[in-house]
PDB file of C-alpha atoms and ligand atoms in Angstrom:
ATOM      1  CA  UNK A  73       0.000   0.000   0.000  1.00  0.00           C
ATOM      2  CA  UNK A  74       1.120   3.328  -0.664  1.00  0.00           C
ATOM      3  CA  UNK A  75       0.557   5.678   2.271  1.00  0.00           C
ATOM      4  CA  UNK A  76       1.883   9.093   1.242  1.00  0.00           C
ATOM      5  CA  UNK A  77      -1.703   9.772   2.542  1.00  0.00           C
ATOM      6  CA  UNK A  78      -2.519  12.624   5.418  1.00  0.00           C
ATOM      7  CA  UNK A  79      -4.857  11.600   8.116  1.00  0.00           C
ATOM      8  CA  UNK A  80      -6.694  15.016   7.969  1.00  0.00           C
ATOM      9  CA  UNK A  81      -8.353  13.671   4.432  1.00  0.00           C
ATOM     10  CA  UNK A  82     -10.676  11.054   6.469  1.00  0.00           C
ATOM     11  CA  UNK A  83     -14.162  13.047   6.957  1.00  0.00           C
ATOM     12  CA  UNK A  84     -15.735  12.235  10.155  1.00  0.00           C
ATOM     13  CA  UNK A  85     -19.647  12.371   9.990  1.00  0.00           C
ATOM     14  CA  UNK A  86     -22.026  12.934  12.332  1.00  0.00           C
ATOM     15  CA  UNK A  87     -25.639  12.609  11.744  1.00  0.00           C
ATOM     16  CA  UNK A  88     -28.291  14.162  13.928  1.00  0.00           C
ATOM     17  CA  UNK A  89     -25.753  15.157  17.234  1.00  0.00           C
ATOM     18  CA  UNK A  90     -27.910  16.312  20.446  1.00  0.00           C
ATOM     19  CA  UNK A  91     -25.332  16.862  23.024  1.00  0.00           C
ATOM     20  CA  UNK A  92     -22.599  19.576  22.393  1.00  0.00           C
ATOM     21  CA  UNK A  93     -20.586  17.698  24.594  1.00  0.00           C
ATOM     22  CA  UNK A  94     -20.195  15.002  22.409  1.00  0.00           C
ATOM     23  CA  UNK A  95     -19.558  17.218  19.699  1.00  0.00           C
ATOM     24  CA  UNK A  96     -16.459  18.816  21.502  1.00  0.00           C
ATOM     25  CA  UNK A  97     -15.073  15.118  23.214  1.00  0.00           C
ATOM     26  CA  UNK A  98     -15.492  14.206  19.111  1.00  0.00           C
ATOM     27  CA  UNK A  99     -13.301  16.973  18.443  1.00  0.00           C
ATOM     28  CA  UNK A 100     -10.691  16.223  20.348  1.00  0.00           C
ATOM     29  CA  UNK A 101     -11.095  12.614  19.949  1.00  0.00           C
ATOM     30  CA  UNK A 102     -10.057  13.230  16.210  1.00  0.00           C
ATOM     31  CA  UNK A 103      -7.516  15.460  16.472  1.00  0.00           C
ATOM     32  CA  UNK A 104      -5.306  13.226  19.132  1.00  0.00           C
ATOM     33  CA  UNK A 105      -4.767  10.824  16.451  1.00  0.00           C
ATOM     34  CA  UNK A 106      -4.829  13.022  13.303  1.00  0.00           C
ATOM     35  CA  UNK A 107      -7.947  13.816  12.073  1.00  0.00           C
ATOM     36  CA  UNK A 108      -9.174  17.078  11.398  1.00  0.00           C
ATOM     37  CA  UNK A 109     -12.315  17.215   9.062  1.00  0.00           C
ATOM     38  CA  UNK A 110     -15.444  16.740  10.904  1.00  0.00           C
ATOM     39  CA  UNK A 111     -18.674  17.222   8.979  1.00  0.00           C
ATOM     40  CA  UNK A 112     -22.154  17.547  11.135  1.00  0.00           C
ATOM     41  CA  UNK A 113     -25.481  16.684   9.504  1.00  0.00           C
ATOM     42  CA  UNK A 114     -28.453  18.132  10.869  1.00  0.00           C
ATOM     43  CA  UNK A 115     -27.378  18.777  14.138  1.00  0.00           C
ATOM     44  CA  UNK A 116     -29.687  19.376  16.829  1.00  0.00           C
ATOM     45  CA  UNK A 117     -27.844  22.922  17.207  1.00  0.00           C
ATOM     46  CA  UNK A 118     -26.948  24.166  14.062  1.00  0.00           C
ATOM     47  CA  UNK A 119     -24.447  26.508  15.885  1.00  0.00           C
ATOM     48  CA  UNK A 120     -23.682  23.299  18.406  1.00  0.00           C
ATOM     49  CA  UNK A 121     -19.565  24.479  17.346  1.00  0.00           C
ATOM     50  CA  UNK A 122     -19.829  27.459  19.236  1.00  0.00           C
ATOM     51  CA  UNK A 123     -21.659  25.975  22.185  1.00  0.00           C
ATOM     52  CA  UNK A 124     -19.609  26.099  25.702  1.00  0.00           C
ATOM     53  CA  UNK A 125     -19.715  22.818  26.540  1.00  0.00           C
ATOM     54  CA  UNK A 126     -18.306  21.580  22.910  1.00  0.00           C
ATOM     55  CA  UNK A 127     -15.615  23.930  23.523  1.00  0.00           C
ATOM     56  CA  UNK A 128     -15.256  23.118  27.063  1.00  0.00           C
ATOM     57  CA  UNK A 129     -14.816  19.274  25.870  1.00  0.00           C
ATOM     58  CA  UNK A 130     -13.099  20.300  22.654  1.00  0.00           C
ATOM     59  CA  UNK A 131      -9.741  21.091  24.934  1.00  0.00           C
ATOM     60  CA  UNK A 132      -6.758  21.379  22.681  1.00  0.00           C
ATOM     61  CA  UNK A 133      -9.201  20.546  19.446  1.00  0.00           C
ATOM     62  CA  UNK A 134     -10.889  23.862  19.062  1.00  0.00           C
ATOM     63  CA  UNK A 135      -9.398  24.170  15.438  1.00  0.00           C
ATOM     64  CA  UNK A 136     -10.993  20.650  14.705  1.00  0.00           C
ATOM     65  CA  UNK A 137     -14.359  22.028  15.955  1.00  0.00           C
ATOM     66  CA  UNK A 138     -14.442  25.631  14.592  1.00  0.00           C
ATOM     67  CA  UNK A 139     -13.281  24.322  11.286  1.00  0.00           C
ATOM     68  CA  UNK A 140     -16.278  21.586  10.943  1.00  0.00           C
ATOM     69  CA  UNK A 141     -19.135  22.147   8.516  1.00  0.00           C
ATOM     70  CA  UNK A 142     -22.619  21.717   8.806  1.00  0.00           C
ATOM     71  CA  UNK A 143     -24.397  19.878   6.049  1.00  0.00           C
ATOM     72  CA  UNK A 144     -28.406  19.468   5.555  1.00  0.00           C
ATOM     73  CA  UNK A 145     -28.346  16.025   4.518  1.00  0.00           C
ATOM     74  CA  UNK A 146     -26.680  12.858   4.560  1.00  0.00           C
ATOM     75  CA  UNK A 147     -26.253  12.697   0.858  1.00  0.00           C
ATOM     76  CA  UNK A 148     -24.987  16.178   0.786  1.00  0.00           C
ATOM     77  CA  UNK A 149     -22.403  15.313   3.330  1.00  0.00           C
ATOM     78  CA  UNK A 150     -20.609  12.905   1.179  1.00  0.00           C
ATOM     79  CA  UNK A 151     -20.991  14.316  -1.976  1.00  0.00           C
ATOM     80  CA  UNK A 152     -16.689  14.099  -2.574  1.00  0.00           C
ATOM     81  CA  UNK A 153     -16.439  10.149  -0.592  1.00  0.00           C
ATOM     82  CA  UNK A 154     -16.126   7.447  -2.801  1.00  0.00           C
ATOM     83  CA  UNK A 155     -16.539   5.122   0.184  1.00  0.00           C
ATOM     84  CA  UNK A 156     -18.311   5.507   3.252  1.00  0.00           C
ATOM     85  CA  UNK A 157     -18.424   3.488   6.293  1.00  0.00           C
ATOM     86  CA  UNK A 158     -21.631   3.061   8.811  1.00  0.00           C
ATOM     87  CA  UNK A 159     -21.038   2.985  12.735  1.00  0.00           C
ATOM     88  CA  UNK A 160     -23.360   0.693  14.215  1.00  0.00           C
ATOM     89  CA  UNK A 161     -23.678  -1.613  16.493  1.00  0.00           C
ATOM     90  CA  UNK A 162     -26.815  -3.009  15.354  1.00  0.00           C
ATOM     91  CA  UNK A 163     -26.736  -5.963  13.263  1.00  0.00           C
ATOM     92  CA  UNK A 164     -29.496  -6.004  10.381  1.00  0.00           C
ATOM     93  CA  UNK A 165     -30.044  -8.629   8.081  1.00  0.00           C
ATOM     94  CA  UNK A 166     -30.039  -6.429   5.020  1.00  0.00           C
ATOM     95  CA  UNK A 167     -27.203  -4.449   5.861  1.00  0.00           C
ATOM     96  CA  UNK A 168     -24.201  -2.874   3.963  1.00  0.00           C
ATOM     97  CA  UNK A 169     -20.740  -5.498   3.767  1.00  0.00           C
ATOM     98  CA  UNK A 170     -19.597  -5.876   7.819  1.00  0.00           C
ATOM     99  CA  UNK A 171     -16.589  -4.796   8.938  1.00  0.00           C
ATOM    100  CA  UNK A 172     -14.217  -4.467  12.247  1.00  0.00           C
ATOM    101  CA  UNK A 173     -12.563  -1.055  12.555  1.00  0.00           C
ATOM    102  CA  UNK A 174      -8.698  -2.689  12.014  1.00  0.00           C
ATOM    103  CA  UNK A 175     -10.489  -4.368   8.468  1.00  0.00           C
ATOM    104  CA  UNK A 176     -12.286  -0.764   7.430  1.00  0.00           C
ATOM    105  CA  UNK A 177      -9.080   1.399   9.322  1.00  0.00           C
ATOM    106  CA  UNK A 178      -6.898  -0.546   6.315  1.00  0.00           C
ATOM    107  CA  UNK A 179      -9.256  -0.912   3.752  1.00  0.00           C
ATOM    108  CA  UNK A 180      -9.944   3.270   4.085  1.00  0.00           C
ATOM    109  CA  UNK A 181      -6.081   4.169   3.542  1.00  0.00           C
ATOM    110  CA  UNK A 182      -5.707   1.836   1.260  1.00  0.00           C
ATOM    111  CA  UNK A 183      -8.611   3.526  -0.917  1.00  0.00           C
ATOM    112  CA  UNK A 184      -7.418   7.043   0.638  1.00  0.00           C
ATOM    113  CA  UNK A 185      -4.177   6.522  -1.004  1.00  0.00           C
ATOM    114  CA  UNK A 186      -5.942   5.909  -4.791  1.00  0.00           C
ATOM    115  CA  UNK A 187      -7.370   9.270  -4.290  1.00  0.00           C
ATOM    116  CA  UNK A 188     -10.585   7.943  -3.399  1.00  0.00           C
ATOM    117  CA  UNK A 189     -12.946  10.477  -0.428  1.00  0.00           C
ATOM    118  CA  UNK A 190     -13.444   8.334   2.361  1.00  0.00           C
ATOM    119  CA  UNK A 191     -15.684   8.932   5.055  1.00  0.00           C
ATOM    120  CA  UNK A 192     -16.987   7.439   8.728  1.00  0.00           C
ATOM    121  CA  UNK A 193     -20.286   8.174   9.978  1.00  0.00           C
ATOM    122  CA  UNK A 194     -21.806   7.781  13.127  1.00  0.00           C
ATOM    123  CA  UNK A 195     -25.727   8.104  14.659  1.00  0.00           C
ATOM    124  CA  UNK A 196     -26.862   9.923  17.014  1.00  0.00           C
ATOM    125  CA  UNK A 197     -26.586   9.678  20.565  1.00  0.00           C
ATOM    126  CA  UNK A 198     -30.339   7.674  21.175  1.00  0.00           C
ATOM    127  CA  UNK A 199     -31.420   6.579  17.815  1.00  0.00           C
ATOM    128  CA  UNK A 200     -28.063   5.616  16.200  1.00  0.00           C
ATOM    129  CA  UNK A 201     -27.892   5.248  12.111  1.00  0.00           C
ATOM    130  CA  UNK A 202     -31.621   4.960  10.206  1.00  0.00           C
ATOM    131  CA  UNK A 203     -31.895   1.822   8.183  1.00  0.00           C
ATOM    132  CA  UNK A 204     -32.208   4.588   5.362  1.00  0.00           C
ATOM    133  CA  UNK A 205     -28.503   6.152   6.914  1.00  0.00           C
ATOM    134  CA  UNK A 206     -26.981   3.650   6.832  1.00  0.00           C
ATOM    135  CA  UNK A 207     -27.515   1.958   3.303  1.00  0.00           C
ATOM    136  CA  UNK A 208     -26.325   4.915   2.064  1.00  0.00           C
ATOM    137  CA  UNK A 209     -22.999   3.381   3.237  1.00  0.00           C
ATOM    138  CA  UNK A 210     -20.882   1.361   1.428  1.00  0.00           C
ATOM    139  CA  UNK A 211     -19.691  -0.883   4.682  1.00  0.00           C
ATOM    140  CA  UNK A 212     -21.276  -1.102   8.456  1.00  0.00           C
ATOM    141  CA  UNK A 213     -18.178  -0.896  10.679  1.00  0.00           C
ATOM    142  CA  UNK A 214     -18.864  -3.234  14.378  1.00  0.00           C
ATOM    143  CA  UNK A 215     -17.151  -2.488  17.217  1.00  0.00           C
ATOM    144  CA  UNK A 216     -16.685  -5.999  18.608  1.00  0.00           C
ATOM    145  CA  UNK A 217     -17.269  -4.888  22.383  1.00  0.00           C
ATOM    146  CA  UNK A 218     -19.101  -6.944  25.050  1.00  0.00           C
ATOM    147  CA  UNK A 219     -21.681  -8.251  23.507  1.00  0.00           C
ATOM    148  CA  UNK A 220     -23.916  -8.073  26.382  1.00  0.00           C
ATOM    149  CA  UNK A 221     -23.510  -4.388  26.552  1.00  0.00           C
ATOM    150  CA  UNK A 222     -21.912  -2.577  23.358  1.00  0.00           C
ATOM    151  CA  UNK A 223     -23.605   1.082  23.041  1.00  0.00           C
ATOM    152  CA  UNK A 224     -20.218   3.262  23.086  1.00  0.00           C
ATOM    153  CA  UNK A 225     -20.634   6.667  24.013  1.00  0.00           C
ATOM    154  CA  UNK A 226     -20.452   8.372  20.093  1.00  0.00           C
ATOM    155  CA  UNK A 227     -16.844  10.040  20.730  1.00  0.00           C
ATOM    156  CA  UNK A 228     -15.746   6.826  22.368  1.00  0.00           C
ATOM    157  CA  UNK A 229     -16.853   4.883  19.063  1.00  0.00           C
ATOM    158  CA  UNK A 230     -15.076   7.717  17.485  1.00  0.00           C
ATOM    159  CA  UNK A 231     -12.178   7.853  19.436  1.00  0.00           C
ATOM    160  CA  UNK A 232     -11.338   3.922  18.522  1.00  0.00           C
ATOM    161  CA  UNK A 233     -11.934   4.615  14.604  1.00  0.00           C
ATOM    162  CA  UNK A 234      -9.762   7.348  14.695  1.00  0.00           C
ATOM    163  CA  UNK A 235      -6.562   5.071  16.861  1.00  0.00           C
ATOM    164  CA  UNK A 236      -7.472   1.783  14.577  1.00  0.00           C
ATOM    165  CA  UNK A 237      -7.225   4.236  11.263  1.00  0.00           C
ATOM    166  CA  UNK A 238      -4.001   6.023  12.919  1.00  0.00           C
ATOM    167  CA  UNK A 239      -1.883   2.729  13.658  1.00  0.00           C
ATOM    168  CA  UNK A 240      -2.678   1.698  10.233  1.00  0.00           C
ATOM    169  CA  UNK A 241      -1.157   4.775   8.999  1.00  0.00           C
ATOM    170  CA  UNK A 242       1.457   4.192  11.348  1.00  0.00           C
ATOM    171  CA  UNK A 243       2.429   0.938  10.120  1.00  0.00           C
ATOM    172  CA  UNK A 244       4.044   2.550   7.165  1.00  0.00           C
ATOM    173  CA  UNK A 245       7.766   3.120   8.276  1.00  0.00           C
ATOM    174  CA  UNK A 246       7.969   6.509   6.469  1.00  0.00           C
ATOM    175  CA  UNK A 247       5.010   7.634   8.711  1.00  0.00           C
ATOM    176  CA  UNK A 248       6.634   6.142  11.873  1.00  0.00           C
ATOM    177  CA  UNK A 249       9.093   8.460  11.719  1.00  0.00           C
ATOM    178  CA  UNK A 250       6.868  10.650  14.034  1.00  0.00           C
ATOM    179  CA  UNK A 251       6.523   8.961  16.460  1.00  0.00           C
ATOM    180  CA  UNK A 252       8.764  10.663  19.862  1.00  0.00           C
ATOM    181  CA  UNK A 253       8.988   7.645  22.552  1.00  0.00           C
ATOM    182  CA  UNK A 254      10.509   9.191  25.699  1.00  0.00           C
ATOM    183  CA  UNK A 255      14.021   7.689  24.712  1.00  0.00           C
ATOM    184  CA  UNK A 256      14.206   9.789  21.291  1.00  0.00           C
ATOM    185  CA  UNK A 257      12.512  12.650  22.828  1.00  0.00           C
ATOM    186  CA  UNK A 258      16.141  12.538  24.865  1.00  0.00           C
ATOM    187  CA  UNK A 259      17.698  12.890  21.825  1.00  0.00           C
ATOM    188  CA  UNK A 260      19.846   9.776  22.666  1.00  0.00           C
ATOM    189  CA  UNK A 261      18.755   6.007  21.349  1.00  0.00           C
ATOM    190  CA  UNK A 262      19.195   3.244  23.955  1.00  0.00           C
ATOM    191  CA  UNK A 263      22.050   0.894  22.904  1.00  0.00           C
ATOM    192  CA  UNK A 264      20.497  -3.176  23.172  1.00  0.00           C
ATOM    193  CA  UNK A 265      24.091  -4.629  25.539  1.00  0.00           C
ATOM    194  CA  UNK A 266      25.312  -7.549  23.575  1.00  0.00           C
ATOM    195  CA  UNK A 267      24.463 -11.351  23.949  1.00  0.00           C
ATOM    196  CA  UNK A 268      28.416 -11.754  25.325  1.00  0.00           C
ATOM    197  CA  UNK A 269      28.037  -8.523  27.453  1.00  0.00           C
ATOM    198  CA  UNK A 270      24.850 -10.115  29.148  1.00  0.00           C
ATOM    199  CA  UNK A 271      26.616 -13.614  29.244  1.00  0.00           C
ATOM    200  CA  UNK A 272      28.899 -11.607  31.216  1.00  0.00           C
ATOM    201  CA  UNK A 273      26.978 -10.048  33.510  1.00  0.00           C
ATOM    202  CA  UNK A 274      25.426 -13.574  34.188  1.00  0.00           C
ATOM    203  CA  UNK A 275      29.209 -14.927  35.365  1.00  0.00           C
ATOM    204  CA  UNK A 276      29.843 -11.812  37.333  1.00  0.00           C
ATOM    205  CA  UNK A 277      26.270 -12.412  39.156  1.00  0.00           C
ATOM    206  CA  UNK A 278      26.833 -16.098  39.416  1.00  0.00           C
ATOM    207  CA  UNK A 279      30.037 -15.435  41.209  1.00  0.00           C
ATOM    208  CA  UNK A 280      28.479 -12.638  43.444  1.00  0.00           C
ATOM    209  CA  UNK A 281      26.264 -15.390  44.598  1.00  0.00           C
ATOM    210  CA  UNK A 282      28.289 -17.573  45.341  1.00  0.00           C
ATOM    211  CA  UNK A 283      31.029 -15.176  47.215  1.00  0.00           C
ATOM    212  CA  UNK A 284      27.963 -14.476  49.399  1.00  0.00           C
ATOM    213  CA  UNK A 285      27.031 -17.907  50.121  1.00  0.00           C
ATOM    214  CA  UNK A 286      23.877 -17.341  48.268  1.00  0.00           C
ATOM    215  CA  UNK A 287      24.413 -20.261  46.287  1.00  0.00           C
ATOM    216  CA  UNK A 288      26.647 -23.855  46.759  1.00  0.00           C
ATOM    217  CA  UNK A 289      28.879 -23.879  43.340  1.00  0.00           C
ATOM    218  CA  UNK A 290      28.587 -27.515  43.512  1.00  0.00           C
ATOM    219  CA  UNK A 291      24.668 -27.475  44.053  1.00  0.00           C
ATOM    220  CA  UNK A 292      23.077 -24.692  41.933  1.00  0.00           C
ATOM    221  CA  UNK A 293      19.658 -26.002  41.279  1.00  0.00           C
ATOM    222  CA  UNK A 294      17.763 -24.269  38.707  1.00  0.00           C
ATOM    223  CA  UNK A 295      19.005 -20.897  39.740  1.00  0.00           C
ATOM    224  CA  UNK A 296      21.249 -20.384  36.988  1.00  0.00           C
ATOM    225  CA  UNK A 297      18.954 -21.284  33.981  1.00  0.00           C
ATOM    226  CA  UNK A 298      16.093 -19.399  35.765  1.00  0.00           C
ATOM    227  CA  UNK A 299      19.082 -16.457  36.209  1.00  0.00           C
ATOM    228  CA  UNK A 300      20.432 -16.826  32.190  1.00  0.00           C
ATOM    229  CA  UNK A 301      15.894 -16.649  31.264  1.00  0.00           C
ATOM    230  CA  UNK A 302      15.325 -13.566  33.317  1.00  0.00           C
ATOM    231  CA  UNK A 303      18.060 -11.944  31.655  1.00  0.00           C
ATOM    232  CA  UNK A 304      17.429 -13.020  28.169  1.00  0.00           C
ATOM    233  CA  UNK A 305      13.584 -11.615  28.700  1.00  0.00           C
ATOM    234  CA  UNK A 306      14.470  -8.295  29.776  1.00  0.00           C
ATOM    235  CA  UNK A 307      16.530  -7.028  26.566  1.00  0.00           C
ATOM    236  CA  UNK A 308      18.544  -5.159  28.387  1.00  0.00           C
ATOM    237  CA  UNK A 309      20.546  -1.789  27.518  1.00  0.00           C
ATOM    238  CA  UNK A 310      24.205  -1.544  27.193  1.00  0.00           C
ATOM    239  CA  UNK A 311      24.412   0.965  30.209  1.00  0.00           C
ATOM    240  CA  UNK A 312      22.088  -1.347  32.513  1.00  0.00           C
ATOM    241  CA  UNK A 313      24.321  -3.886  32.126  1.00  0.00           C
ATOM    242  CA  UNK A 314      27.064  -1.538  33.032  1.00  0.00           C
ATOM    243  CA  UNK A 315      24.866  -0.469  36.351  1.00  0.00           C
ATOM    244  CA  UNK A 316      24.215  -3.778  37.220  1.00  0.00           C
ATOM    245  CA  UNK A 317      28.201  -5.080  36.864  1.00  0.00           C
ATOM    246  CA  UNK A 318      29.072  -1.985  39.013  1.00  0.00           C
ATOM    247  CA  UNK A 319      26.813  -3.061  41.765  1.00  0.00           C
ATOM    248  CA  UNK A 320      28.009  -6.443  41.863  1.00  0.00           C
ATOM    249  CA  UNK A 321      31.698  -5.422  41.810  1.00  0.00           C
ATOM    250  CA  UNK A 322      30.612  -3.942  45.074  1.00  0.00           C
ATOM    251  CA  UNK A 323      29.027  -6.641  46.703  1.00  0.00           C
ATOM    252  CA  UNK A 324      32.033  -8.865  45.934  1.00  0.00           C
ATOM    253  CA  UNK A 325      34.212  -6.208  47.429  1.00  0.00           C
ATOM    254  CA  UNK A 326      32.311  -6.274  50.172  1.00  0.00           C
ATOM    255  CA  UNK A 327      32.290  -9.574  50.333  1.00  0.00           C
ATOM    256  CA  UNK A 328      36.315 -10.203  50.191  1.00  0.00           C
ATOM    257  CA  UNK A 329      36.239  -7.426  52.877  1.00  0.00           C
ATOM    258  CA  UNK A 330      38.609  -5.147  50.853  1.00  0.00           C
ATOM    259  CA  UNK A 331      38.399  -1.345  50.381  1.00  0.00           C
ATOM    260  CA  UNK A 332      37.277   0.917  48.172  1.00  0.00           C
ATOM    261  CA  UNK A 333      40.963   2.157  46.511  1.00  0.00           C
ATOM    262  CA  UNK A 334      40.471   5.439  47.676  1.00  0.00           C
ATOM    263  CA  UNK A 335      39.680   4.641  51.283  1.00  0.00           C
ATOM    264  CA  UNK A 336      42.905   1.998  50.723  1.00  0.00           C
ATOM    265  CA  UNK A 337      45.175   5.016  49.940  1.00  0.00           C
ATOM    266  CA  UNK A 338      43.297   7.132  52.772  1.00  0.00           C
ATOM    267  CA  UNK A 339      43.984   4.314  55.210  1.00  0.00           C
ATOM    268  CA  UNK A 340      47.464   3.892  54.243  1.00  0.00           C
ATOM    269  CA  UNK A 341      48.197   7.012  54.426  1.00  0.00           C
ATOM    270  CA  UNK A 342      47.105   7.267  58.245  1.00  0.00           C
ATOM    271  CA  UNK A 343      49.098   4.272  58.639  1.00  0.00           C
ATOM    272  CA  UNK A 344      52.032   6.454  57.342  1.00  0.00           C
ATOM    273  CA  UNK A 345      51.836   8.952  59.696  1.00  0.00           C
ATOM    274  CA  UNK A 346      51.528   7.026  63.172  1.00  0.00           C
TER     275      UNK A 346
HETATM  276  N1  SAH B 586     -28.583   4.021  21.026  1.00  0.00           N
HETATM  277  C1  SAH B 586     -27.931   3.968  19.766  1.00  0.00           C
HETATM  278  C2  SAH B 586     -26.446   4.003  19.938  1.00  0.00           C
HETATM  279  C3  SAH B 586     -25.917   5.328  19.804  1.00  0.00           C
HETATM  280  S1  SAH B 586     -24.257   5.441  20.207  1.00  0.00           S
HETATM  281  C4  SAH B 586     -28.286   2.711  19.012  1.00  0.00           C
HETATM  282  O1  SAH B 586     -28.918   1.866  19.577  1.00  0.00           O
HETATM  283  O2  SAH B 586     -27.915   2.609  17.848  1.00  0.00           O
HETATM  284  C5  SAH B 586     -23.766   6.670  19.059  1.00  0.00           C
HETATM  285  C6  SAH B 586     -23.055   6.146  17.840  1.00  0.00           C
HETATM  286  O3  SAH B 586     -21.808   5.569  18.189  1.00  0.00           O
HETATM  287  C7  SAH B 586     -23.775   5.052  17.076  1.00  0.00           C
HETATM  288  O4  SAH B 586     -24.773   5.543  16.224  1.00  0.00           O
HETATM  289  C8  SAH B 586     -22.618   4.447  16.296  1.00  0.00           C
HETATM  290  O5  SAH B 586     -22.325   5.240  15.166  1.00  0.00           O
HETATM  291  C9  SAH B 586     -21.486   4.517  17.287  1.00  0.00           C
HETATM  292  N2  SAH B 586     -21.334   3.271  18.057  1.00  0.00           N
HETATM  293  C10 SAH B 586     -21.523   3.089  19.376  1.00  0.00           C
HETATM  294  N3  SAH B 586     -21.251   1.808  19.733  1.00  0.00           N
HETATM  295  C11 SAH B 586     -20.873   1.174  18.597  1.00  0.00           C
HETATM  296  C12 SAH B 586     -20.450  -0.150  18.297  1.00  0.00           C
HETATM  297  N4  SAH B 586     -20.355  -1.094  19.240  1.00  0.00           N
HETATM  298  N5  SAH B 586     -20.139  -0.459  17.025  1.00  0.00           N
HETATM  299  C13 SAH B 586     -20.232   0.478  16.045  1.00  0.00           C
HETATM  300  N6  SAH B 586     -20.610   1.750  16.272  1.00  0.00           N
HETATM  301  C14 SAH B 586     -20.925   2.104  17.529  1.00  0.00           C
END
């Protein structure tokens, strides 16, 4: 798949909104993972983007919700999307194709990225999507929830399109690029410590166990193995295994009852002067 694609080209549709909240948590909901184009169809407000509460709820998103646009109908809202895909969690038996959001989230980009308009829409807060709404759809996306109780708040249900359609996006690498963990934020990548600098650290521990009786050399049970797993699970970074060697050469010293070198030059120097 191609994916020179920008999030912000995914219309999110809303038909018949009542609460401004929702409007505002959709908002920023959207704009967390990307999206920016929100369309509203018939809301209950028609000026529901300059409502308090939708910009109390909007937070960081206010651009997302002052640039949305209201449409009359339906039809009218999807006049440029090629393919359209139904929110609801009500199964009929002549419904559009059925999809999961990770199936539709890869399916959209994938049409996104032959320059095709692609759009989600969602129902309102009580009554969901018509039967009439949503055959206007091309697909019916399910959120597989608990099937005993699946009714997602609408910016919730919005909020999980919007992640499934971002990782997608993220899977291409020249997308990834974006992405700051805490360890590139720092500007400096961890270094992975070698499999013969962990091997090491294993010997060093080993014998740290053994110079504090921890262990009988000639009986070591499991301890070892368990020792060489735990190690091999944790992936650990070059300067970890640095820490962790330091720490041990202390607990040996400690062990063999010998000095730090500084505090054996102190001490022989008072020895010197008596
Ligand atoms: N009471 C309504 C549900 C409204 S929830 C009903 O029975 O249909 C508001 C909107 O969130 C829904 O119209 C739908 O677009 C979306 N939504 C909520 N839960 C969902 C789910 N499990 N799967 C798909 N869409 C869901």
């Amino acid at each position: 798949m191609t994916q020179t694609v920008s999030l912000s080209s995914i219309s999110i549709v809303l038909v018949k909104t009542s609460h401004p909240g929702n409007v505002g948590s959709v908002a920023r909901a959207m704009k967390t993972m990307g999206l920016t184009d929100l369309r509203l169809v018939e809301p209950k407000d028609p000026l529901v983007c300059q409502h308090e509460e939708a910009l109390a709820l909007s937070s960081g998103a206010q651009d997302v919700l002052g640039a949305a646009r209201v449409f009359a109908s339906l039809p009218d809202a999807l006049d440029d999307v090629n393919l359209s895909y139904a929110l609801s969690a009500r199964l009929r038996e002549l419904g559009p194709v059925l999809q999961n959001p990770v199936q539709a989230a890869a399916e959209g980009l994938s049409r996104l990225s032959e320059g095709h308009g692609v759009a989600f829409v969602f129902g309102a807060e009580r009554t969901g999507l018509s039967n009439e709404e949503l055959l206007l759809c091309n697909r019916q996306v399910y959120i597989p929830g608990n099937p005993e109780y699946n009714s997602l708040n609408l910016a919730q249900a919005v909020q999980i399109v919007s992640y499934a359609l971002r990782q997608q996006w993220l899977n291409n690498a020249e997308n990834n690029v974006e992405i700051r963990y805490p360890e590139k934020v720092g500007g400096k990548a961890a270094v992975r410590a070698t499999g013969k600098a962990v091997t090491d650290l294993r010997d060093h521990w080993v014998k740290t166990m053994e110079a504090v009786d921890f262990i009988n050399p000639k009986k070591p049970k499991k301890l070892i193995e368990r020792l060489t797993r735990m190690l091999a699970r944790v992936e650990l970074e070059r300067e970890e295994v640095d820490m962790l060697r330091g720490f041990l050469s202390d607990v040996n010293r400690v062990a063999e009852g010998r000095l730090y070198p500084h505090e054996a030059e102190r001490s022989k120097n008072s020895l010197d002067d008596c």
